[in-house]
Amino acid sequence: MFKGYYYNHQVAKAIPVTIQLFTESLQLELTREEGMPSRKLQWLFTEIDVQVVDRNFLRMTYTGTGTEAGTLEVNDPVFVKMFLEKHKPSRSTGIQQLVLRGGLKVSLIGLALMIGLLLAGHFFILPWCADKVVDQLPLSFDKKLGQTARNSVNETVDSARSRLLTDFAAQMKWETTDSLTFSVVPSNVENAYALPGGYVVVYTGLLEKLHTKEQLAALLAHEVAHVTCRHSVRKLCRDMSSTLLVTLVFSNSSGATSALYSNANSLYSLTYSRQYEQQADLYGMQTLRRNHIDQHGMLQLLQELKKLDNKLKIPEFISTHPLTNNRIQYVERNLASHPASYKSNDKMEEIFRQLQKANHK
Amino acid sequence: MQQQYAPSGTATTPPALTFNGDGGTYFGILIVNTLLSIITLGLYYPWAKANKLQYLYSSTELDGSRFSWNGTGKEMFIGFIKTMGIFIGVLIIVSLLNWAKLPLLGGLFYLAFFLFIVPLAIHGANRYHWSRTTWRGIRFGYRGKRQEFLNLFLKEIALTIVTLGFYGAWAIMNIRNYVVSHIRFGSGEFRYEGNGKDYFFLNLKGYLLTLVTLGIYSFWWQADIFRYSVDKLRLTHGDKEFTFRSTATGGDFAGLLIVNFLLIIFTLGIAFAWVQTRTITFLMSHVEIAGDVALGELEQTEEEYKNAMGEDLADTFDLGII
């Protein structure tokens, strides 16, 4: 027996009732004014609309036909619990009910779930979308982005050595529709980088460490692979995907592209993921094989880099290219699984000697 | 306080408004709503709104009985679809006019559309919202006439524009007088008797003193505005009447708003649910009801009205009516 209030939908009078709960129905016994006979109502579970307000309070409205139209309100946690055990439809109406009955605990789980969802969106879904967007962008976009980045940095180019490097690269066939530009920049930094649109820059610091033309060819192949795989555009779009989404929502697509351009500067400080580096290494080796250049050049290049790695000063090229040992391993595996013949190329050898001579001036 | 006696001789203590909502549960409702809205790309919004309103209304008590909000997500979703239909229709007409090299006509059409749709939205939202609100099984209702309200609204807006906004206080009061005075609580009738002049000087004083005190007076200004909206309200039933009175002072408002602000800042916004529940608790507990209406005698007089389109239109303009 439980206590509740019944409202007859005709007048705002709270009529106290005692409630009996059965498996398929409930019985309401209305308390009448003194001297009046009491009245009983029988409500089948199929004839009521139930609103669970919280774990203490239930409201049900009779939807069946007849003159019994009315609302019952019960403020009793024991009744709520027992009723929900018997009344299956309202028990299984989803997470909203969980929150209403569970209070703060369920709320916090909900919050954790939402944060999880947002993180998943940020780390997986948005980057995936960003990749799809990059696939749609025309190559001219890369070119323009690269130019913007190029113009924003003042690096004096060593024109003589740049010409030699360009000649050297011209000896190789590049499978790309981009026009490639190769330059040498005098700097102690042992680094090389590629900007979208085909700007490949090698610092003299790194150039002087290379001993064979195969190493240089491998380095260029690696950098060009970054260009053809559009790694920097992908990385930029991924990094900025959340910002871009917000810009897209609040302004329009031109706003989004201008946001990208204004971040062209950051192309210089991009660090690629290990996945991109591996792709560039393996893609570079393909380029070497296609050009009949000894693909061991890639392995030697990495070993050369590893030596730099062992020095006290951590060279920039290494710090942005993590786990050289790991790279050596998969390059060795790739060498074993793709044996290829190679021809000696005197012209390249000759240009490489000239480059070396220029280095030692 | 003086005890009031009903004709039958039984003592009737004036009822109180109380809010028992719990910030934790409300927080959960908002979180689940947000979660489902994200997953469904916003389509869940009508259901989210229904969940929220059902909880807030069911947590509000008058004279020991809770209010109930009976609107459903489905009703509001249908309203939402209709609203979208109207907007798409208008966009098509405007772009057709643009295409026909009549951009001026398009702009005028756009302006006229907004001028007419806002009052219609207010009207529709009130009808739906009040019809879906019940207390002890008795429905509220809004009996404003659409044409009447439209005329009133357009007139007030026109006067406000002509007077460069100075008429705004009168316009707000006339519109509020009309809307609130057409709200029914079963056989009970609400009355609001705001006065444009009083409201204008109240705001002028609030504005000037806020400037002079570098913002400190804004809490007292807020308290004045709240008091004006409560104290001018009455509920009549036959020859009986309830009057309402705000007991919130500027100091009370300062306490509420400053703590709210700190809560939001220090929890990075997570406390917003608690901020809302404590604000509602504050407002309810500062409304004092006095008079001799016997709430138990209110009769069912209002029809059911399930067209939620006005509600959705009002949402679209973020009119925040209730």
PDB file of C-alpha atoms in Angstrom, chain B residues 33-49 76-77 80-81 84 312:
ATOM      1  CA  ASN B  33      21.169  15.730 -24.482  1.00  0.00           C
ATOM      2  CA  THR B  34      24.434  17.108 -25.804  1.00  0.00           C
ATOM      3  CA  LEU B  35      25.780  13.628 -26.448  1.00  0.00           C
ATOM      4  CA  LEU B  36      22.736  12.530 -28.420  1.00  0.00           C
ATOM      5  CA  SER B  37      22.565  15.850 -30.260  1.00  0.00           C
ATOM      6  CA  ILE B  38      26.161  15.428 -31.381  1.00  0.00           C
ATOM      7  CA  ILE B  39      25.619  11.850 -32.517  1.00  0.00           C
ATOM      8  CA  THR B  40      22.455  12.752 -34.435  1.00  0.00           C
ATOM      9  CA  LEU B  41      23.980  15.939 -35.866  1.00  0.00           C
ATOM     10  CA  GLY B  42      21.479  18.092 -34.015  1.00  0.00           C
ATOM     11  CA  LEU B  43      18.313  16.224 -34.984  1.00  0.00           C
ATOM     12  CA  TYR B  44      17.844  15.194 -31.351  1.00  0.00           C
ATOM     13  CA  TYR B  45      17.376  18.816 -30.332  1.00  0.00           C
ATOM     14  CA  PRO B  46      13.541  18.726 -29.934  1.00  0.00           C
ATOM     15  CA  TRP B  47      13.745  15.652 -27.713  1.00  0.00           C
ATOM     16  CA  ALA B  48      16.596  17.215 -25.782  1.00  0.00           C
ATOM     17  CA  LYS B  49      14.481  20.264 -25.165  1.00  0.00           C
ATOM     18  CA  MET B  76       8.483  19.797 -31.499  1.00  0.00           C
ATOM     19  CA  PHE B  77      10.271  17.863 -34.216  1.00  0.00           C
ATOM     20  CA  PHE B  80      10.971  22.044 -36.441  1.00  0.00           C
ATOM     21  CA  ILE B  81      10.397  20.485 -39.863  1.00  0.00           C
ATOM     22  CA  MET B  84      12.667  24.625 -41.799  1.00  0.00           C
ATOM     23  CA  ASP B 312      10.364  26.053 -32.850  1.00  0.00           C
TER      24      ASP B 312
END
